[in-house]
Coordinates of C-alpha atoms and ligand atoms in Angstrom, one line a residue:
M352 CA 72.5 89.4 117.7
A353 CA 76.2 89.0 117.0
L354 CA 79.9 88.8 118.4
I355 CA 81.6 91.4 117.0
V356 CA 85.2 92.7 117.8
H357 CA 86.1 96.3 117.1
K358 CA 90.1 97.6 117.0
Y359 CA 90.4 101.3 117.5
G360 CA 94.5 102.7 116.2
G361 CA 95.9 105.2 117.9
T362 CA 94.5 107.9 116.6
S363 CA 91.1 106.8 117.7
M364 CA 92.4 106.4 121.4
G365 CA 94.4 110.0 120.8
S366 CA 92.8 112.1 123.1
T367 CA 89.9 111.4 126.0
E368 CA 87.7 113.4 123.5
R369 CA 88.1 110.8 120.8
I370 CA 88.0 108.1 123.7
Q371 CA 84.4 109.5 124.3
S372 CA 84.0 109.2 121.0
V373 CA 85.0 105.5 120.3
A374 CA 82.5 104.7 123.7
K375 CA 80.0 106.2 122.0
R376 CA 80.2 103.9 118.9
V377 CA 81.0 100.9 120.7
A378 CA 77.4 101.8 123.0
K379 CA 75.5 102.4 119.6
W380 CA 76.3 98.9 118.8
V381 CA 75.8 97.5 121.8
R382 CA 72.4 98.9 122.1
A383 CA 71.6 97.6 119.2
G384 CA 71.8 94.3 120.4
H385 CA 75.9 92.8 119.8
Q386 CA 78.3 91.6 121.9
L387 CA 81.4 93.6 121.7
V388 CA 84.8 93.3 122.6
V389 CA 87.3 96.2 121.7
V390 CA 91.1 96.0 120.9
P391 CA 92.3 99.5 121.3
S392 CA 95.9 100.7 120.4
A393 CA 97.9 103.1 122.7
M394 CA 97.5 106.7 122.6
S395 CA 98.7 108.3 119.6
G396 CA 102.5 109.0 120.2
E397 CA 102.4 107.3 123.2
T398 CA 104.5 104.0 122.1
N399 CA 107.1 105.9 120.5
R400 CA 107.2 108.3 123.3
L401 CA 107.7 105.4 126.0
L402 CA 110.5 103.6 123.4
G403 CA 112.7 106.8 123.8
L404 CA 112.3 107.3 127.1
A405 CA 113.6 103.4 127.0
K406 CA 116.6 104.0 124.5
T407 CA 118.2 107.1 126.7
L408 CA 118.3 104.2 129.3
A409 CA 119.5 101.5 127.0
P410 CA 121.3 102.0 123.7
A411 CA 122.1 98.1 123.1
R412 CA 118.4 96.9 122.1
E413 CA 119.7 93.9 121.0
D414 CA 120.1 92.5 124.3
A415 CA 117.4 90.2 125.6
A416 CA 117.6 91.4 129.0
V417 CA 116.9 95.2 127.8
Q418 CA 114.2 93.7 125.1
R419 CA 112.6 91.7 127.7
E420 CA 112.0 95.3 129.8
L421 CA 111.2 97.3 126.5
D422 CA 108.2 95.1 126.6
M423 CA 107.3 95.4 129.7
I424 CA 107.3 99.4 129.0
A425 CA 105.6 99.3 125.7
S426 CA 102.5 97.6 126.5
T427 CA 102.1 100.2 129.2
G428 CA 100.3 102.3 126.6
E429 CA 98.0 99.9 125.9
Q430 CA 97.0 99.3 129.5
V431 CA 96.2 103.2 129.9
S432 CA 94.2 103.6 127.1
V433 CA 91.7 100.1 127.6
G434 CA 91.2 101.5 131.5
L435 CA 90.2 104.8 129.6
L436 CA 87.9 103.6 127.4
A437 CA 86.3 101.2 130.2
L438 CA 85.6 104.0 131.9
A439 CA 84.5 106.3 129.0
L440 CA 81.5 103.7 128.2
Q441 CA 80.8 103.3 131.5
A442 CA 79.9 107.0 131.6
E443 CA 78.2 106.0 128.8
G444 CA 76.0 103.8 130.9
V445 CA 77.3 100.7 129.6
P446 CA 79.1 98.2 131.8
A447 CA 82.5 97.4 130.5
I448 CA 85.9 95.8 131.8
S449 CA 89.3 96.0 130.8
Y450 CA 92.1 93.5 131.1
T451 CA 95.5 93.4 130.1
G452 CA 97.0 90.5 127.9
W453 CA 98.1 88.6 131.0
Q454 CA 94.6 88.8 132.7
V455 CA 93.3 87.0 129.6
P456 CA 95.7 85.6 129.1
V457 CA 97.0 86.1 125.6
R458 CA 99.8 83.2 125.2
T459 CA 102.8 84.1 123.2
D460 CA 105.9 82.8 122.9
S461 CA 108.9 84.3 124.3
A462 CA 110.2 86.7 121.1
Y463 CA 110.4 90.1 122.9
T464 CA 110.0 92.8 120.6
K465 CA 108.0 90.3 118.1
A466 CA 106.2 87.4 120.2
R467 CA 103.8 85.5 118.1
I468 CA 100.4 84.9 119.5
Q469 CA 99.7 81.3 120.4
S470 CA 96.7 80.8 122.5
I471 CA 94.1 83.2 123.6
E472 CA 92.1 81.8 126.6
G473 CA 88.6 82.7 125.9
D474 CA 86.3 81.9 129.3
R475 CA 86.9 85.0 131.3
V476 CA 86.0 87.2 128.4
R477 CA 83.3 84.8 127.5
A478 CA 81.8 85.5 130.9
D479 CA 81.7 88.8 130.8
L480 CA 80.1 89.1 127.5
A481 CA 77.0 86.4 128.9
A482 CA 77.0 88.8 132.0
G483 CA 76.1 92.3 129.7
R484 CA 79.5 93.5 129.4
V485 CA 81.9 95.0 127.2
V486 CA 85.2 93.4 127.1
I487 CA 88.3 95.9 126.4
I488 CA 91.6 94.2 125.9
T489 CA 94.8 95.4 125.1
G490 CA 96.5 95.5 122.0
F491 CA 100.1 94.2 121.2
Q492 CA 100.7 92.3 124.0
G493 CA 100.5 89.2 125.6
I494 CA 102.5 86.7 128.4
D495 CA 105.0 84.2 127.8
D496 CA 105.2 80.6 129.3
A497 CA 107.7 81.9 131.9
G498 CA 104.5 84.9 133.2
H499 CA 106.9 87.5 131.1
I500 CA 105.3 90.4 129.3
T501 CA 106.1 90.8 125.5
T502 CA 104.9 92.6 122.8
L503 CA 103.8 91.7 119.2
G504 CA 105.9 93.8 117.3
R505 CA 105.1 97.4 115.7
G506 CA 100.9 98.1 114.3
G507 CA 100.9 94.7 116.2
S508 CA 97.2 95.4 117.8
D509 CA 95.5 94.5 114.6
T510 CA 96.8 91.2 115.0
S511 CA 96.0 91.0 118.6
A512 CA 92.3 91.7 117.3
V513 CA 92.2 89.4 114.8
A514 CA 93.4 86.6 117.3
V515 CA 90.9 87.4 120.0
A516 CA 88.0 87.6 117.1
A517 CA 89.4 83.6 116.0
A518 CA 89.7 82.7 119.5
L519 CA 86.1 84.0 120.2
K520 CA 84.7 83.0 117.2
A521 CA 83.6 86.5 116.3
D522 CA 81.1 86.9 113.7
E523 CA 83.1 90.1 112.2
C524 CA 86.0 91.7 113.6
L525 CA 86.1 95.3 112.1
I526 CA 89.6 97.8 112.2
Y527 CA 88.8 101.2 112.6
T528 CA 91.4 103.0 111.1
D529 CA 92.5 106.7 109.7
V530 CA 92.0 105.4 105.9
D531 CA 88.0 104.4 104.6
G532 CA 89.3 101.1 103.1
V533 CA 91.4 99.2 100.6
Y534 CA 91.9 100.8 97.1
T535 CA 92.5 99.4 93.8
T536 CA 96.2 101.2 94.1
D537 CA 97.5 104.2 96.0
P538 CA 95.1 107.4 95.7
R539 CA 98.1 109.5 95.7
I540 CA 99.5 108.2 92.5
V541 CA 95.8 107.3 90.9
P542 CA 93.5 109.8 91.7
T543 CA 90.7 107.4 90.5
A544 CA 91.5 104.7 92.3
R545 CA 88.5 103.2 93.7
R546 CA 88.0 101.7 97.3
M547 CA 87.1 98.0 96.9
A548 CA 83.9 96.9 98.4
A549 CA 85.6 93.2 99.0
I550 CA 88.7 91.9 98.6
S551 CA 90.0 88.2 99.3
F552 CA 92.4 87.4 101.8
E553 CA 95.1 85.8 99.5
E554 CA 94.9 89.3 97.3
M555 CA 95.2 91.7 100.0
L556 CA 97.8 89.8 101.0
E557 CA 99.3 89.9 97.9
M558 CA 98.7 94.1 98.3
A559 CA 100.7 93.7 101.2
S560 CA 102.8 97.1 99.6
L561 CA 99.6 99.0 99.9
G562 CA 97.4 96.7 102.2
S563 CA 100.5 96.9 105.0
K564 CA 99.7 100.5 105.4
V565 CA 96.3 99.6 105.9
L566 CA 96.4 96.7 108.4
Q567 CA 99.4 95.0 110.1
I568 CA 99.9 92.1 107.1
R569 CA 100.4 89.3 109.9
S570 CA 96.8 90.5 110.9
V571 CA 95.6 89.3 107.6
E572 CA 97.3 85.8 107.5
F573 CA 96.1 85.4 110.4
A574 CA 92.3 86.0 109.6
G575 CA 92.6 84.1 106.5
K576 CA 94.3 81.1 108.2
Y577 CA 91.5 81.1 111.1
R578 CA 88.5 82.3 108.9
V579 CA 87.8 85.6 110.3
P580 CA 85.9 88.0 108.2
L581 CA 87.6 91.4 108.5
R582 CA 86.6 94.9 107.8
V583 CA 88.6 98.0 107.6
L584 CA 86.5 100.8 107.5
S585 CA 87.0 104.8 108.6
S586 CA 87.2 105.8 112.0
F587 CA 86.8 109.4 111.1
T588 CA 82.8 108.9 110.3
P589 CA 80.4 110.4 113.3
W590 CA 79.8 107.8 115.8
D591 CA 76.4 108.1 115.3
I592 CA 75.8 107.3 111.8
P593 CA 73.3 104.9 111.1
L594 CA 74.4 101.3 112.3
A595 CA 73.3 99.6 108.8
E596 CA 75.4 102.2 107.1
E597 CA 78.4 101.6 109.1
A598 CA 78.3 97.8 109.3
V599 CA 78.6 97.5 105.4
S600 CA 81.1 100.7 105.0
G601 CA 85.0 100.2 104.1
T602 CA 86.4 97.4 102.7
L603 CA 85.6 93.3 103.5
I604 CA 88.4 91.1 103.6
T605 CA 87.0 87.6 103.1
F606 CA 86.9 84.4 101.2
E607 CA 86.8 84.3 97.5
E608 CA 83.7 81.8 97.5
D609 CA 82.1 84.6 99.4
E610 CA 79.3 86.0 97.0
H611 CA 80.1 89.5 97.8
M612 CA 83.4 89.1 96.1
E613 CA 83.8 91.5 93.0
Q614 CA 84.2 89.7 89.4
A615 CA 87.0 91.6 88.3
I616 CA 90.1 89.6 87.1
V617 CA 92.8 92.5 88.1
A618 CA 91.7 93.4 91.5
G619 CA 94.4 95.9 92.4
I620 CA 97.9 97.0 91.3
A621 CA 100.5 97.0 94.1
F622 CA 103.5 99.1 93.9
N623 CA 107.0 99.1 96.1
R624 CA 110.3 100.9 95.7
D625 CA 112.1 98.4 98.4
E626 CA 114.0 96.3 96.3
A627 CA 117.5 96.6 94.9
K628 CA 118.8 94.9 92.0
I629 CA 122.0 92.9 91.7
T630 CA 123.7 91.3 88.4
V631 CA 126.5 89.3 88.4
L632 CA 127.9 88.8 84.9
G633 CA 130.0 86.4 82.9
V634 CA 129.3 83.3 85.4
P635 CA 130.3 79.8 84.1
D636 CA 127.1 78.2 82.8
K637 CA 127.5 74.9 84.9
P638 CA 125.4 73.0 87.4
G639 CA 125.6 74.4 91.1
I640 CA 126.3 78.4 89.9
A641 CA 122.8 79.5 91.0
F642 CA 123.6 77.3 94.8
Q643 CA 127.1 79.3 94.3
I644 CA 125.7 82.7 94.3
L645 CA 122.5 82.7 96.1
G646 CA 123.4 79.8 98.9
D647 CA 126.3 82.9 100.4
V648 CA 123.3 85.4 100.0
A649 CA 120.8 82.9 102.7
D650 CA 123.9 81.9 104.6
A651 CA 123.8 85.8 105.2
N652 CA 120.3 85.9 106.4
I653 CA 119.3 88.0 102.9
D654 CA 116.1 87.4 101.5
V655 CA 115.9 87.3 97.8
D656 CA 112.9 88.1 95.9
M657 CA 113.1 88.2 92.1
I658 CA 115.6 85.8 90.4
I659 CA 116.5 85.5 86.8
Q660 CA 119.1 83.6 85.0
N661 CA 120.1 84.5 81.1
V662 CA 120.4 82.0 78.2
A663 CA 124.3 81.1 78.1
R664 CA 126.7 82.2 75.1
D665 CA 130.2 80.6 75.2
G666 CA 129.3 78.4 78.3
R667 CA 129.2 82.0 80.1
T668 CA 125.8 83.8 81.7
D669 CA 124.6 86.6 83.8
F670 CA 122.2 86.0 86.5
S671 CA 120.2 88.6 88.4
F672 CA 118.6 88.9 91.5
T673 CA 116.6 91.5 94.0
V674 CA 116.9 91.6 97.7
H675 CA 115.7 94.7 99.7
R676 CA 117.2 97.6 99.9
N677 CA 118.1 97.6 103.2
D678 CA 120.4 94.8 102.5
Y679 CA 121.6 96.1 99.0
A680 CA 124.8 97.6 100.3
R681 CA 125.9 94.0 102.2
T682 CA 124.6 92.0 99.6
M683 CA 127.0 94.1 97.2
E684 CA 129.8 93.9 99.5
L685 CA 129.1 89.7 99.8
I686 CA 129.1 89.2 96.0
K687 CA 132.1 91.1 95.5
D688 CA 134.4 89.6 98.2
K689 CA 133.3 86.3 98.1
V690 CA 131.1 85.2 95.4
Q691 CA 133.1 87.2 92.4
P692 CA 136.5 85.2 93.0
A693 CA 135.0 82.0 94.0
T694 CA 132.9 81.7 90.8
G695 CA 135.2 83.9 88.4
A696 CA 132.9 86.0 87.5
A697 CA 133.2 89.0 85.2
E698 CA 131.6 91.6 86.3
V699 CA 129.2 92.8 89.4
Q700 CA 126.4 95.2 88.6
G701 CA 123.6 97.2 91.4
D702 CA 120.9 99.1 90.8
A703 CA 119.0 100.5 93.7
R704 CA 117.1 102.6 92.0
I705 CA 114.1 99.9 90.6
C706 CA 110.9 99.4 91.4
K707 CA 108.4 96.7 91.7
V708 CA 104.8 96.8 89.9
S709 CA 102.6 94.1 90.7
I710 CA 98.9 93.4 89.3
V711 CA 97.2 91.2 91.2
G712 CA 93.7 89.3 91.2
I713 CA 92.3 85.5 92.0
G714 CA 91.1 86.1 88.2
M715 CA 94.1 85.9 86.9
R716 CA 93.9 82.0 87.7
S717 CA 90.8 81.4 85.2
H718 CA 92.1 84.1 82.4
A719 CA 94.6 83.7 80.4
G720 CA 96.5 87.0 78.5
I721 CA 96.6 89.2 81.5
A722 CA 99.9 89.1 81.8
S723 CA 100.8 89.6 78.4
A724 CA 98.2 92.9 78.1
M725 CA 100.5 93.8 81.2
F726 CA 103.5 93.6 79.1
R727 CA 101.8 95.4 76.2
T728 CA 100.6 98.3 78.3
L729 CA 104.2 98.7 79.5
S730 CA 105.6 98.9 76.0
E731 CA 103.0 101.1 74.9
E732 CA 104.6 103.6 77.6
G733 CA 108.5 103.2 76.8
I734 CA 108.9 101.2 79.5
N735 CA 111.7 98.7 79.7
I736 CA 110.9 95.6 81.9
Q737 CA 113.8 94.3 83.7
M738 CA 112.6 91.4 85.3
I739 CA 109.4 89.2 85.5
S740 CA 107.6 87.0 88.3
T741 CA 104.5 85.7 88.5
S742 CA 102.1 83.8 91.1
E743 CA 98.7 81.7 90.3
I744 CA 97.2 85.5 91.5
K745 CA 100.0 88.1 90.7
T746 CA 102.3 88.9 87.7
S747 CA 105.3 91.4 89.0
V748 CA 107.7 93.5 86.9
V749 CA 110.8 95.0 88.1
I750 CA 111.5 98.4 86.1
D751 CA 113.2 101.8 86.1
E752 CA 111.7 103.4 89.3
K753 CA 111.6 106.6 87.6
Y754 CA 108.6 105.4 85.4
M755 CA 106.7 103.8 88.5
E756 CA 103.9 106.3 88.3
L757 CA 103.6 106.1 84.9
A758 CA 103.3 102.5 85.1
V759 CA 100.9 102.3 87.9
R760 CA 98.6 104.8 86.2
A761 CA 98.6 103.1 82.6
L762 CA 98.0 99.9 84.2
H763 CA 94.8 100.9 86.6
K764 CA 93.6 102.3 83.3
V765 CA 94.0 99.5 80.9
F766 CA 92.4 97.1 83.9
E767 CA 89.3 99.2 83.8
L768 CA 90.1 99.6 87.5
D769 CA 88.5 103.2 88.3
V770 CA 85.2 101.7 86.8
A771 CA 82.8 100.1 89.5
K772 CA 82.1 96.3 88.4
P773 CA 78.8 94.9 88.5
G774 CA 78.4 91.9 91.6
G775 CA 79.4 89.0 90.6
V776 CA 77.0 87.3 88.5
S777 CA 78.0 87.3 85.1
E778 CA 81.0 84.6 85.2
A779 CA 81.4 81.5 86.4
P780 CA 82.0 80.7 89.8
I781 CA 86.4 80.6 89.5
S782 CA 87.9 77.7 90.1
G783 CA 91.3 76.7 92.2
Ligands
LIG581 N1 101.0 100.8 120.2 C1 101.5 99.9 119.3 C2 102.4 100.5 118.5 O1 102.2 101.9 118.0 C3 100.9 98.8 118.7 C4 99.6 99.4 117.8 O2 99.3 100.4 117.7 O3 99.2 98.6 116.9 O4 103.1 100.1 117.5
MG582 MG1 98.4 100.8 113.3

């Protein structure tokens, strides 16, 4: 017998018929002898509908008093879905009880609309499980110290499910969703992209630009921190597929020392078009210049991702960095109005038509030459690299956005990601 947490997204909960099929799937796991806690989202479209109602009455969303009510309103979507699922399970002959976040309780800080979970009380849930009930807990919501209802931010039910699994020390947390797992890259760009049977937490975090479409990335951080084995799997399989098959489907997000890990050196190719590049040309090459440029940017609460500074010529140098595209206009303005006059920079250039492409893999730690294989591949395709950054398990480049698909396809091929690798027997253990 295992203690399993299931999380169902809005699509799975989208109608009473779909809720019935969720109930049948959960009942299958119960009949196989497992204890089940289920964390569902609101019915699809419901959170948008609720927040839309609120918007007609409260245009000023930054106001704390308004934000409190937004959470009060948005949290009701999940309250409806847990109750409906409990009814559907009872109709299946499976004892079930539903709880809201405050009944458990799921304690959070007071940051309305983006609260963070602080602790989850497990006693009540454990008592129900021991009494043979399925426990259904609202995703997305909690309660702060003063008793106000909070929500965790859009997509927050994934984090709720992982937090519940961590608090109860569940054996596995299964996230049923509308994709059937995590792929080596986006299959819409590379049709031969392969679903990974397993990926490490660290890789999954680096693959965020792809992974965030699958999972709220905070839930992965949480799972890594509390060592909760996570599985992303399809909610579109028929509910009555054999449990043994369902239990190993999708992608397991796990620890690198786990024997299930594949031994690919590069696990996947991530990319995003969310960044823009700013170059400050002809700044004096002297101590403090990076601080002078980026200090102002940081003070404006703008996150900087990649940074490069060129070698100086005649006492002057060029300095480039990237910011989120949403911050691009604001950053350009700041640099032109403040930084350029203060530093005497000759010119400021901006380019929002860039993209970042990354190769990700824990095997890169112990294998030299992976980054250079990436650079060679891009050069063979005639793609100019504008910026490079590396970490232990990732190499990222900034290129012109019009070459993004070409770059992703070429790298996917070079690193043989569409060819299934044999299990991890042929290589020495990877050391940190
Ligand atoms: N219902 C919330 C949302 O739509 C939370 C979730 O679905 O994860 O964002
Ligand atoms: Mg979701």
